[in-house]
Coordinates of C-alpha atoms and ligand atoms in Angstrom, one line a residue:
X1 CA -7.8 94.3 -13.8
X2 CA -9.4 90.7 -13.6
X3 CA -6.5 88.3 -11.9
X4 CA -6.8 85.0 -12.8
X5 CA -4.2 82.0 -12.4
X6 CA -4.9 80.6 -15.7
X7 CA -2.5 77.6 -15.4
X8 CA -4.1 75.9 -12.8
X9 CA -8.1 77.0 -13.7
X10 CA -8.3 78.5 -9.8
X11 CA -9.5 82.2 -9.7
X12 CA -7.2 83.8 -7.8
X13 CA -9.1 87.1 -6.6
X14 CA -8.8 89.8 -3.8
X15 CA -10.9 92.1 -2.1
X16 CA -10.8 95.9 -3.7
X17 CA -10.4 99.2 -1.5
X18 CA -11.8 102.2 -4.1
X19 CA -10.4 100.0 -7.0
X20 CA -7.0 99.2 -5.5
X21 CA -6.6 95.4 -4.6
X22 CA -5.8 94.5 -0.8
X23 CA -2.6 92.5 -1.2
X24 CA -2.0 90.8 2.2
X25 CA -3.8 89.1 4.3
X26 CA -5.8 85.8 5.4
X27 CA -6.8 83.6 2.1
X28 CA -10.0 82.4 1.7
X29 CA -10.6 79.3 -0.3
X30 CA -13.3 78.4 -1.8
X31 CA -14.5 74.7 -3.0
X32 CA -17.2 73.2 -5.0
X33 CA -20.1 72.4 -3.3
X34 CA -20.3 69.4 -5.4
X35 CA -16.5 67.7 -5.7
X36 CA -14.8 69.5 -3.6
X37 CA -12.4 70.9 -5.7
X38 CA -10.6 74.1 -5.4
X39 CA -12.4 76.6 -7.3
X40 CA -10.9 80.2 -5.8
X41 CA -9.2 82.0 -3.2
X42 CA -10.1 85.5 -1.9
X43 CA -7.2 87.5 0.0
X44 CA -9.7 89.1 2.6
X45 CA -9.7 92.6 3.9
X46 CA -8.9 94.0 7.4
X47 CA -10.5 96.1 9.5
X48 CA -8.3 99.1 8.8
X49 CA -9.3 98.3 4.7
X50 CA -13.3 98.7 5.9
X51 CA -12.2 102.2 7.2
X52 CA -10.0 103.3 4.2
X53 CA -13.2 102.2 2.0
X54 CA -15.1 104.4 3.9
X55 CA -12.6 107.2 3.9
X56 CA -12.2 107.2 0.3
X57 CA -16.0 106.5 -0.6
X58 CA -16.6 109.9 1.4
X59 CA -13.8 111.8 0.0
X60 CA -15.4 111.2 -3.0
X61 CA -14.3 112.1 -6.5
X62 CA -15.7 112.7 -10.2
X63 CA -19.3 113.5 -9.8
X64 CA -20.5 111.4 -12.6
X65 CA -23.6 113.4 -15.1
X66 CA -26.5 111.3 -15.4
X67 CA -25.2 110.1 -19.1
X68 CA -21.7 109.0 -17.7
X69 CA -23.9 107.1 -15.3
X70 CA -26.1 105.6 -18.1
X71 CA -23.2 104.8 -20.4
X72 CA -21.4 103.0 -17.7
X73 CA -23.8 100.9 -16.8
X74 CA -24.6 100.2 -20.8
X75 CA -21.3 99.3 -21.3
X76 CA -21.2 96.5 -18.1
X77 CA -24.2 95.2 -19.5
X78 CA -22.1 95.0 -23.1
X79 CA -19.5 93.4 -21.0
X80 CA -21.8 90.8 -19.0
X81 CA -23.8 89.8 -22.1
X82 CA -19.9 89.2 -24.1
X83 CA -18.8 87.4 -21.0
X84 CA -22.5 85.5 -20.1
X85 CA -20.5 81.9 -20.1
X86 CA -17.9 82.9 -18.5
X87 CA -20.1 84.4 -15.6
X88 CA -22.0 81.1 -15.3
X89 CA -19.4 78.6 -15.0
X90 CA -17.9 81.0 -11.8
X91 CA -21.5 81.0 -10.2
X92 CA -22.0 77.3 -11.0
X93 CA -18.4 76.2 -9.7
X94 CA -19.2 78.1 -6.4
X95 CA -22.6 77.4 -5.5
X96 CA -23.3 74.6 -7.2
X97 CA -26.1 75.7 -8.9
X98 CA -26.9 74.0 -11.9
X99 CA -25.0 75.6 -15.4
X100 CA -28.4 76.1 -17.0
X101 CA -29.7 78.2 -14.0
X102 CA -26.5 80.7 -13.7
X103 CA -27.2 81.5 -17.5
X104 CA -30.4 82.2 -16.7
X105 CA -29.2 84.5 -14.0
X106 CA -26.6 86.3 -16.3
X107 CA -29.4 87.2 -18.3
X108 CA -31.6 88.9 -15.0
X109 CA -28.6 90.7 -14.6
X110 CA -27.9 92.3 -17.5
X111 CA -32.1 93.2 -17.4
X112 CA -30.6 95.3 -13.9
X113 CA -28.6 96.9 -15.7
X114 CA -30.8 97.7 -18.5
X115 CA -33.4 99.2 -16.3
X116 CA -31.0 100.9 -14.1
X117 CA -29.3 102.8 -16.9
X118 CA -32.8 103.4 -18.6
X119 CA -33.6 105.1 -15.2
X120 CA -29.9 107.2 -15.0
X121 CA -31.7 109.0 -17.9
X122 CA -35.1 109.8 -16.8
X123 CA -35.7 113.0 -14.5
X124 CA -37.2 112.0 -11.1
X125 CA -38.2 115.3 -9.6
X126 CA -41.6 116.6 -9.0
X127 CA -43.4 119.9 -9.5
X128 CA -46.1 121.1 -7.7
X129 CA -47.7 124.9 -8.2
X130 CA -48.5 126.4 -5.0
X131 CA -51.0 128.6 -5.4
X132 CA -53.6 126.0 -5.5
X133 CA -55.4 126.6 -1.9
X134 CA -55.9 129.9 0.0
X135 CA -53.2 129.4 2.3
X136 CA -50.8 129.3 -0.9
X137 CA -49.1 131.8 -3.0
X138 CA -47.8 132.0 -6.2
X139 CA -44.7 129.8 -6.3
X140 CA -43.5 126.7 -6.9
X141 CA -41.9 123.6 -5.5
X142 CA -39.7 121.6 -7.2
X143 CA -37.9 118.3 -5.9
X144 CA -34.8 116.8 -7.1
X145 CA -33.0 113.1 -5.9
X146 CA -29.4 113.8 -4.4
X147 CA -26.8 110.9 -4.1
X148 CA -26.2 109.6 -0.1
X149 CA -22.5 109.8 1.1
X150 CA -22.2 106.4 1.3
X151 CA -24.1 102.6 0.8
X152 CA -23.3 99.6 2.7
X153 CA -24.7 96.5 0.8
X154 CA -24.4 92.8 2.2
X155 CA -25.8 90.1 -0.3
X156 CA -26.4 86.2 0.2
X157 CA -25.1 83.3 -2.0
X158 CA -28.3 82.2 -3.3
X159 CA -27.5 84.4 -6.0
X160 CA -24.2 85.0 -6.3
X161 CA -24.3 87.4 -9.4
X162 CA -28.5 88.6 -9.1
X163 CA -27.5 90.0 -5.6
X164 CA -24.8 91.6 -5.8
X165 CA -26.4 93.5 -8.9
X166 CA -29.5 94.4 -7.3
X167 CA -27.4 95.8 -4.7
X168 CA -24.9 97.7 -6.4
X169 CA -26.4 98.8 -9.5
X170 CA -28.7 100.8 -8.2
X171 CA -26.7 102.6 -6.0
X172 CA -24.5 103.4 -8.5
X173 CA -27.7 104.6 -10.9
X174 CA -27.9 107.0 -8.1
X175 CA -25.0 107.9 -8.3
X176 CA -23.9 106.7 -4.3
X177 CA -20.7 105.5 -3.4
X178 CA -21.3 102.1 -2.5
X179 CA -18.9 99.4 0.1
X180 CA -20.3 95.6 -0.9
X181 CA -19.6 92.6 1.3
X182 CA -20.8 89.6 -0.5
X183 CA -21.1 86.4 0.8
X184 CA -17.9 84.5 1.9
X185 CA -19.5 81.4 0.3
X186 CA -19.6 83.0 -3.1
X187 CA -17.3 85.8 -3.1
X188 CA -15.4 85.1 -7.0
X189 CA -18.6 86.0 -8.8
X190 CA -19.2 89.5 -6.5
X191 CA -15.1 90.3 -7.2
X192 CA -15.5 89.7 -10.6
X193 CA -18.6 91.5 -11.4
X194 CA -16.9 94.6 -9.2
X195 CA -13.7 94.3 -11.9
X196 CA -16.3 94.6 -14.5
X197 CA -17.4 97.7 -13.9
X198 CA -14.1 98.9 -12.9
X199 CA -13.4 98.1 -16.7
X200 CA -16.6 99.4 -17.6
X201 CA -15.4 102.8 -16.2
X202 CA -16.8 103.3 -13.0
X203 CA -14.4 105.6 -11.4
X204 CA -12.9 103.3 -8.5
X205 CA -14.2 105.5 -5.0
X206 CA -18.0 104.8 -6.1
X207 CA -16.8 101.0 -5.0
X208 CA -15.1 99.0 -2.9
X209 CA -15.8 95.2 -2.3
X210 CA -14.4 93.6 1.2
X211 CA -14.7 90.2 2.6
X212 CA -13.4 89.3 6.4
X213 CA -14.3 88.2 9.7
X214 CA -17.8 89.5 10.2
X215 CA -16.5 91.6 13.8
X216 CA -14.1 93.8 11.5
X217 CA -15.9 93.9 8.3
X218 CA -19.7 93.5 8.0
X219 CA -20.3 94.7 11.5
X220 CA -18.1 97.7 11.5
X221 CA -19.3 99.1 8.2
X222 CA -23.0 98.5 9.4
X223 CA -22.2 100.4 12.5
X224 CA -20.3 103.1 10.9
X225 CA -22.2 106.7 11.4
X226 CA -20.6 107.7 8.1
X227 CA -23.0 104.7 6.3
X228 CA -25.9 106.5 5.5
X229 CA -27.9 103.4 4.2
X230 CA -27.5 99.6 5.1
X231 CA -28.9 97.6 2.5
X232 CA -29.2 93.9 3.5
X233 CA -30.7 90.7 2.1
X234 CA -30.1 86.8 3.8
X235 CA -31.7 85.5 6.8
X236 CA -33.8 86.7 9.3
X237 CA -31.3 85.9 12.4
X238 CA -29.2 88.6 10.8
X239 CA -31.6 91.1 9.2
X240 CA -32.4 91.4 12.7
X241 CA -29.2 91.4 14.2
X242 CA -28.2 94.3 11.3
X243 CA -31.0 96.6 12.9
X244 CA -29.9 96.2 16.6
X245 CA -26.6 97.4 15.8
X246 CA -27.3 99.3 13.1
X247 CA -27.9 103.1 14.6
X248 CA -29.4 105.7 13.0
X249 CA -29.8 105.4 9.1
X250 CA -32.2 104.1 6.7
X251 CA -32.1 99.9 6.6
X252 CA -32.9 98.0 3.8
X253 CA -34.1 94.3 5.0
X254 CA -34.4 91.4 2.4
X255 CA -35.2 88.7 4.5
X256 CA -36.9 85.4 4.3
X257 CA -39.6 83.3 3.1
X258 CA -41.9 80.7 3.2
X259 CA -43.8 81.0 0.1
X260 CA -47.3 79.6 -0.7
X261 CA -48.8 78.1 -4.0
X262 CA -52.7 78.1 -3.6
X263 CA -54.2 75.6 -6.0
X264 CA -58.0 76.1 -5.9
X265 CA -60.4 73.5 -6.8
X266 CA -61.4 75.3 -10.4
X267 CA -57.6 75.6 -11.1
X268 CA -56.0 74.1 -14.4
X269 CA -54.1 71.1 -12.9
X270 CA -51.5 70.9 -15.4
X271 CA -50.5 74.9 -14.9
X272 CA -50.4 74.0 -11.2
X273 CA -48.2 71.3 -11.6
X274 CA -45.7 73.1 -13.5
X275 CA -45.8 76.2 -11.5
X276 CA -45.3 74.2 -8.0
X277 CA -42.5 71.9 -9.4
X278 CA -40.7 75.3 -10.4
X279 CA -41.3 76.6 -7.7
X280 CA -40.2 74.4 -5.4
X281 CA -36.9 72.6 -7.2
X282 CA -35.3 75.5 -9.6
X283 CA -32.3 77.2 -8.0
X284 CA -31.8 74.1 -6.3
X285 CA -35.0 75.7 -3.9
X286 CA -32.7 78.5 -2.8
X287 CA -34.4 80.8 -3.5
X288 CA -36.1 83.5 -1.1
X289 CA -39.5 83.1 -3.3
X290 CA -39.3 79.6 -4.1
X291 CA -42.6 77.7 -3.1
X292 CA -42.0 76.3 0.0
X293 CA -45.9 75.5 0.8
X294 CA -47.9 73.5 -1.8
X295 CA -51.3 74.0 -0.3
X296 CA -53.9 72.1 -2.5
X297 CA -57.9 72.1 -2.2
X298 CA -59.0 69.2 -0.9
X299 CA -61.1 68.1 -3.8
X300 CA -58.1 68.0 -6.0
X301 CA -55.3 67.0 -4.0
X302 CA -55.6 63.4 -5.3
X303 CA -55.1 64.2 -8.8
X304 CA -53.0 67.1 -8.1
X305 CA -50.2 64.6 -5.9
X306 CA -50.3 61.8 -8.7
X307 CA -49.6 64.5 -11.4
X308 CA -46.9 66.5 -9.3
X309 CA -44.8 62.9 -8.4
X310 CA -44.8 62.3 -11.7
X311 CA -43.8 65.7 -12.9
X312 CA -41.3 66.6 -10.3
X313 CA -39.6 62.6 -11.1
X314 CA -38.3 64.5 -14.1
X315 CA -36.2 67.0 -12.8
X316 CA -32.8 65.4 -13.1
X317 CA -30.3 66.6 -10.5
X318 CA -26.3 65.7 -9.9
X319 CA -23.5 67.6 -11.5
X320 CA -24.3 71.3 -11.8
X321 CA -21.8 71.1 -14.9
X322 CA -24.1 68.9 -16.8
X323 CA -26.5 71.2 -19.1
X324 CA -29.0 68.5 -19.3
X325 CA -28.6 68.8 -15.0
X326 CA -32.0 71.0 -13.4
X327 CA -31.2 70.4 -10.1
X328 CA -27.5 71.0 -8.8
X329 CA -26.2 70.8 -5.3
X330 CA -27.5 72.9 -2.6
X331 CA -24.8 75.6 -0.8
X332 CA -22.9 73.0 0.9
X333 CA -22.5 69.8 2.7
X334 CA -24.0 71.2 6.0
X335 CA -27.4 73.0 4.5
X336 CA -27.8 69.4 2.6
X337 CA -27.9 67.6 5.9
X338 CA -29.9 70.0 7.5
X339 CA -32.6 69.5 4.8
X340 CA -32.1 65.7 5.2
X341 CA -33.1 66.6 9.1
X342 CA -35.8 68.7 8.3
X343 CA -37.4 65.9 6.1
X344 CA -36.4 63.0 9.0
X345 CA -38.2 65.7 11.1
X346 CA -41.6 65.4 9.1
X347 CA -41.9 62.4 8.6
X348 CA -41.2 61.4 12.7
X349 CA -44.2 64.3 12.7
X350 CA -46.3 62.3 10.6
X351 CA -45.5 63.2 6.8
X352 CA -44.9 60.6 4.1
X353 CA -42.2 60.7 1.8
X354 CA -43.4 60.0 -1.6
X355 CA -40.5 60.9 -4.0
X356 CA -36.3 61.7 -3.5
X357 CA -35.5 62.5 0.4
X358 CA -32.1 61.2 -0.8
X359 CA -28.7 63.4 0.2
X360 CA -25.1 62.9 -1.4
X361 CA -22.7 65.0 0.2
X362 CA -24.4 68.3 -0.9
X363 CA -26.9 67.3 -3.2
X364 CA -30.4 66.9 -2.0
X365 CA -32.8 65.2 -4.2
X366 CA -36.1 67.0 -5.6
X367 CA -38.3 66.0 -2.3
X368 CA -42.2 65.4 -2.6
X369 CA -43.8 64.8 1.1
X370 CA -47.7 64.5 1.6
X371 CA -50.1 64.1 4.9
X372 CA -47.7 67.0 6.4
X373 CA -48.7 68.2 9.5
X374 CA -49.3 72.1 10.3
X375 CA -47.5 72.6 13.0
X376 CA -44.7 70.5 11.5
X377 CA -41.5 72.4 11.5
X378 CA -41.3 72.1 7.4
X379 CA -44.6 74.1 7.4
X380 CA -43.8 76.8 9.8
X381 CA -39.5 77.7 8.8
X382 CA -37.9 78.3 5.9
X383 CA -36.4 75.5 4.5
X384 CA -33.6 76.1 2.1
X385 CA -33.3 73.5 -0.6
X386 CA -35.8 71.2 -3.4
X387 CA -38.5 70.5 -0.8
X388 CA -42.0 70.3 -1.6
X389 CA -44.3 69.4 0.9
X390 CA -48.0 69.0 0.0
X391 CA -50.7 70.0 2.6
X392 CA -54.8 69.8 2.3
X393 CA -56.9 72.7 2.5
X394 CA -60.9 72.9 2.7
X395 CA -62.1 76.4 1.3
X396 CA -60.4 79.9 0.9
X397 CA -60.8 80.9 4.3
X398 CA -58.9 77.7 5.5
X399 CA -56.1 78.3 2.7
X400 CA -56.1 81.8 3.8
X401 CA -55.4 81.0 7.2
X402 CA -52.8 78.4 6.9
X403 CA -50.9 80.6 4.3
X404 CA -50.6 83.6 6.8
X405 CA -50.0 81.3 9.7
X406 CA -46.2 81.4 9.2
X407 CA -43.5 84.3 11.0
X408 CA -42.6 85.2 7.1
X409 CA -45.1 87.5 4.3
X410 CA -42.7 87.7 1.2
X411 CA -44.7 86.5 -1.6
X412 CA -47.6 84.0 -2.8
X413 CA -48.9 82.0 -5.9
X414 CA -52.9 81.6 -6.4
X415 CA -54.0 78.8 -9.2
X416 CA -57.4 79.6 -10.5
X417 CA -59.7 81.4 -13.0
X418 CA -62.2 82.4 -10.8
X419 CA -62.1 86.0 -10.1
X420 CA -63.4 86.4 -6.6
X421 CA -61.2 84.2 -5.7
X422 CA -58.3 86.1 -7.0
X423 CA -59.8 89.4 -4.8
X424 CA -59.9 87.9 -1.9
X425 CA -56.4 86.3 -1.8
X426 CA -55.2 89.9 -3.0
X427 CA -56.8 91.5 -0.2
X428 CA -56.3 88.8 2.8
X429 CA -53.0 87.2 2.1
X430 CA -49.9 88.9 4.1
X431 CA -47.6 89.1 2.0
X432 CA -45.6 91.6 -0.2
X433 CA -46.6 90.2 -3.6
X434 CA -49.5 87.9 -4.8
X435 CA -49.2 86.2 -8.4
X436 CA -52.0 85.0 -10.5
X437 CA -51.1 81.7 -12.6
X438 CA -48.0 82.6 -11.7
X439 CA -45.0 81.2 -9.6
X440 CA -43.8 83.6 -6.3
X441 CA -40.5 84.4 -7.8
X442 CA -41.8 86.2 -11.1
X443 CA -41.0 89.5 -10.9
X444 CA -39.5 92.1 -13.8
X445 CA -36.1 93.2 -12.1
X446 CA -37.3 96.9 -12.1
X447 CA -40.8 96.2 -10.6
X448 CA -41.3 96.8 -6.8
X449 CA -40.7 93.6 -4.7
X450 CA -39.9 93.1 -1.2
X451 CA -42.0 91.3 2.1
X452 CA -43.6 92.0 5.1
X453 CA -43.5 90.6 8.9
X454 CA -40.1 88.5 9.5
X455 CA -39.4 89.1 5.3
X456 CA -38.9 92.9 5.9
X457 CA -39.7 96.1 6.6
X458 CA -41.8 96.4 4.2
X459 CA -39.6 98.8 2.1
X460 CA -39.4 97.2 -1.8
X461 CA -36.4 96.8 -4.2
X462 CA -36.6 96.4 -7.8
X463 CA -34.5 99.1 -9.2
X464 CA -36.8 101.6 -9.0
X465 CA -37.6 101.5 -5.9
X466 CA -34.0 100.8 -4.7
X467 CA -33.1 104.3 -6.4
X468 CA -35.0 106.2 -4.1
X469 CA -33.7 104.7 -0.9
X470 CA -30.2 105.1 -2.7
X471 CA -30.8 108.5 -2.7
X472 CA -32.4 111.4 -1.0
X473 CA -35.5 113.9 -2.2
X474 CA -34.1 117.8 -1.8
X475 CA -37.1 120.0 -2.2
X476 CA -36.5 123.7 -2.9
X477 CA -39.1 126.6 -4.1
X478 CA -39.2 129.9 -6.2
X479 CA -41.1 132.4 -6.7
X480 CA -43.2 132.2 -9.6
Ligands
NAP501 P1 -27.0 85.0 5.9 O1 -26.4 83.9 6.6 O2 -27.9 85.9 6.6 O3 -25.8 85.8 5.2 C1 -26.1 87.0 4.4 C2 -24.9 87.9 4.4 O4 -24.8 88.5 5.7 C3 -23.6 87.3 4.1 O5 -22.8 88.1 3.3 C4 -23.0 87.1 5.5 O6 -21.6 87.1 5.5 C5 -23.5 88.4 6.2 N1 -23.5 88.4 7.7 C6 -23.4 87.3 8.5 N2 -23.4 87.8 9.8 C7 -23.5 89.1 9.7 C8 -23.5 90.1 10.7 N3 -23.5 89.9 12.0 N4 -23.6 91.4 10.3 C9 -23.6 91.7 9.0 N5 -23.6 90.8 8.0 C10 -23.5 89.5 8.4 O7 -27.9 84.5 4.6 P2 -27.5 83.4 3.5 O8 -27.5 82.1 4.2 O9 -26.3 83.8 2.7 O10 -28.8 83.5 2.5 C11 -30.0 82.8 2.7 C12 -31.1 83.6 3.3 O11 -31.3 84.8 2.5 C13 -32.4 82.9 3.3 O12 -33.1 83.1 4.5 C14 -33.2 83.6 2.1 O13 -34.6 83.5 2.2 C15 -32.7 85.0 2.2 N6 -32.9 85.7 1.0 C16 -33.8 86.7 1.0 C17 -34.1 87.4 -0.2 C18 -35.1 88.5 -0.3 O14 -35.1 89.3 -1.3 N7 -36.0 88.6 0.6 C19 -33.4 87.0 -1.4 C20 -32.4 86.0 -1.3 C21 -32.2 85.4 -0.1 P3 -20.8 85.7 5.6 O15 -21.0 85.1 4.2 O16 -19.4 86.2 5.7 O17 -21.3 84.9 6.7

């Protein structure tokens, strides 16, 4: 199934309508962020390919048992963990992301699976007895989860693999026919994880993968009133655009952040230091959760700044190829000299630069800015890349404050031992997740996750919880 053009090392790929490739139409090439070279092409679907994938999806086919579904899913995981390297040097070549970080994101994926075919096999309905109030009678109610007619899932490229099998996986758990449209920046790792589970044995209407002009694919599979779910995850500008034009179905927003790490006065410096250099610089910063705020009490910013520069001076960045490499380019050219702006932008706002700041083509250098203003725009947006900017709070209420005075509520990271502390931030922070000692990002991939205000509706993911919205509850009673 996988089509590769061995001789020249360039994956040749194409976009797959129930398992059937699209053979003509416009070629999509795709370049290493950091030289440039050719590292794919992607024939792209048409409009009339979105509405065959729908067709087909809804005309449905073998009704897979719930240990068909399991082994599956086993078996791509078997497949993944065989083909690991493989895997990372495709997400690597396309993003840019640094070698060591795409293993590390092979291995998150095959936990998706894991969890999702652990879940295949456990029963999810509910029983309740009905004679247990005087308006009842003596029956009972059962529920059971039934597959939706069809999924539309549209991922990012900050994860070119993790993404896609958040999406997908799930859907498939649940037994949903599922159209994806990754990201046209890194579409090779998407088409080869969807060939995967072709091989795996996933018969071919439960997926289709399509890549196009936005108009005639994205938009008119969002907008289709066959699509029974949209499940989404990028930016804001189009999380919202999604649910104007969505209509009526269930939406699934993953937008956004602009993560917090609260380092308290009592907090073990050298913990906080690690956990904000993390944070901010692994995935190249491109991540939804990565700390994007370093907000640092007052009393120990001092020692806090001189032990950060010097840790975050050690994360080496340049070819993403390299394994001793932490930091590898960011998505592209463009996104690097936005960042460059965004740090120009501070400092004209009054920050000081005190480590990198440095761009080369698409690589941004790990980025350590103090005395940053809070109404500077690297406070209030997202910024996508190995930024760190350091800012001065005086007691909890102030950090409180300044962490919830941004559009976004995704997820936070409180440094400190002190337990009231800890109860207060998990009560007043707005946001969807709150880690003690802990970096934003952590997460298992079956827990709930997911953010609030601009970062989403405030519906979670996590394969469990992404089951249920894959699905539907049917309740029916007997007599008993
Ligand atoms: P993006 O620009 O919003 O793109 C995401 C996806 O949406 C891509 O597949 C894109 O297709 C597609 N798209 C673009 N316009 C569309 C439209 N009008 N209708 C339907 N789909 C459309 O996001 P990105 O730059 O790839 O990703 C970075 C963003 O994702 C950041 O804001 C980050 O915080 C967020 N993110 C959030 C989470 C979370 O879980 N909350 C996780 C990861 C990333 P094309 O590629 O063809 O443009």
């Amino acid at each position: 199934m996988e089509q590769t053009d061995s001789s020249s090392g360039v994956a040749a790929k194409t976009c797959y309508v129930a398992g059937k490739p699209v053979e003509t139409g416009n070629i999509l090439h795709i370049r290493s962020p950091f030289d440039g070279r050719l590292v794919g092409t992607v024939t792209l679907a048409k409009k009339a390919d979105a509405d065959r994938a729908i067709e087909l999806a809804i005309a449905g086919g073998k009704r897979l048992s719930r240990f068909e579904r399991y082994t599956i899913l086993e078996r791509a995981r078997q497949l993944l963990i065989e083909r690991k390297i493989e895997f990372a040097q495709m997400i690597s070549a396309e993003s840019g992301l640094a070698i060591r970080e795409a293993i590390y994101e092979t291995g998150r994926a095959q936990d998706v699976l894991m969890f999702a075919a652990m879940e295949c096999l456990r029963d999810d309905g509910q029983i309740f007895s009905s004679d247990v109030s005087p308006q009842g009678k003596a029956r009972k109610i059962f529920t059971i989860r039934e597959p939706l007619s069809l999924a539309v899932c549209i991922t990012p490229f900050n994860h070119p693999l993790n993404q896609v099998v958040h999406k997908i996986v799930p859907s498939i758990a649940a037994g949903t026919p599922v159209v994806l449209k990754p990201s046209e920046k890194t579409p090779l790792t998407a088409i080869k994880f969807t060939e995967l589970l072709y091989e795996a044995g996933l018969p071919h209407y439960l997926l289709s993968v399509l890549l196009g002009p936005v108009a005639e694919i994205a938009e008119t599979l969002v907008q289709d009133p066959r699509v029974e779910v949209v499940s989404f995850t990028g930016s804001v500008r189009v999380g919202k655009k999604i649910a104007s034009i969505a209509g009526y179905k269930k939406i699934i927003l993953e937008l956004g952040g602009n993560d917090p790490i609260i380092i308290m006065e009592d907090a073990d410096l050298d913990m906080a230091v690690y956990l904000a250099a993390e944070g901010s610089f692994r995935n190249s910063g491109q991540r939804c959760t990565a700390v994007k705020r370093i907000l640092v009490h007052e009393k120990v910013i001092e020692p806090f700044v001189e032990k950060f520069l010097a840790k975050s001076a050690t994360y080496t960045y340049g070819d993403p190829a390299d394994p001793e490499i932490i930091v590898g380019t960011v998505i592209d050219e463009a996104s690097a000299i936005f960042l460059e702006t965004v740090v120009a932008n501070a400092v004209e706002q009054g920050a000081r630069v005190l480590l990198g700041g440095k761009r080369n083509g698409a690589l941004m250098s790990p980025t350590v800015l103090v005395d940053v203003p809070r109404d500077a725009d690297i406070v209030k947006f997202e910024s996508f890349g190995p930024l760190a900017p350091i800012l001065a709070f005086k007691n909890i209420e102030d950090a409180i404050t300044l962490a919830n005075s941004t559009a976004y509520g995704l997820s936070s990271a409180i440094v400190t031992n002190n337990l009231e502390n800890v109860l207060r931030f998990v009560k007043d922070l707005k946001v969807g997740t709150v880690n003690v000692n802990e970096v934003p990002g952590f997460r298992m991939e079956s827990t709930p996750f997911g953010g609030i205000k601009d970062s989403g509706l405030g519906v979670k993911e996590g394969v469990i919880e992404a089951m249920k919205h894959f699905s539907f509850v049917k309740t029916f009673s007997l007599p008993w």
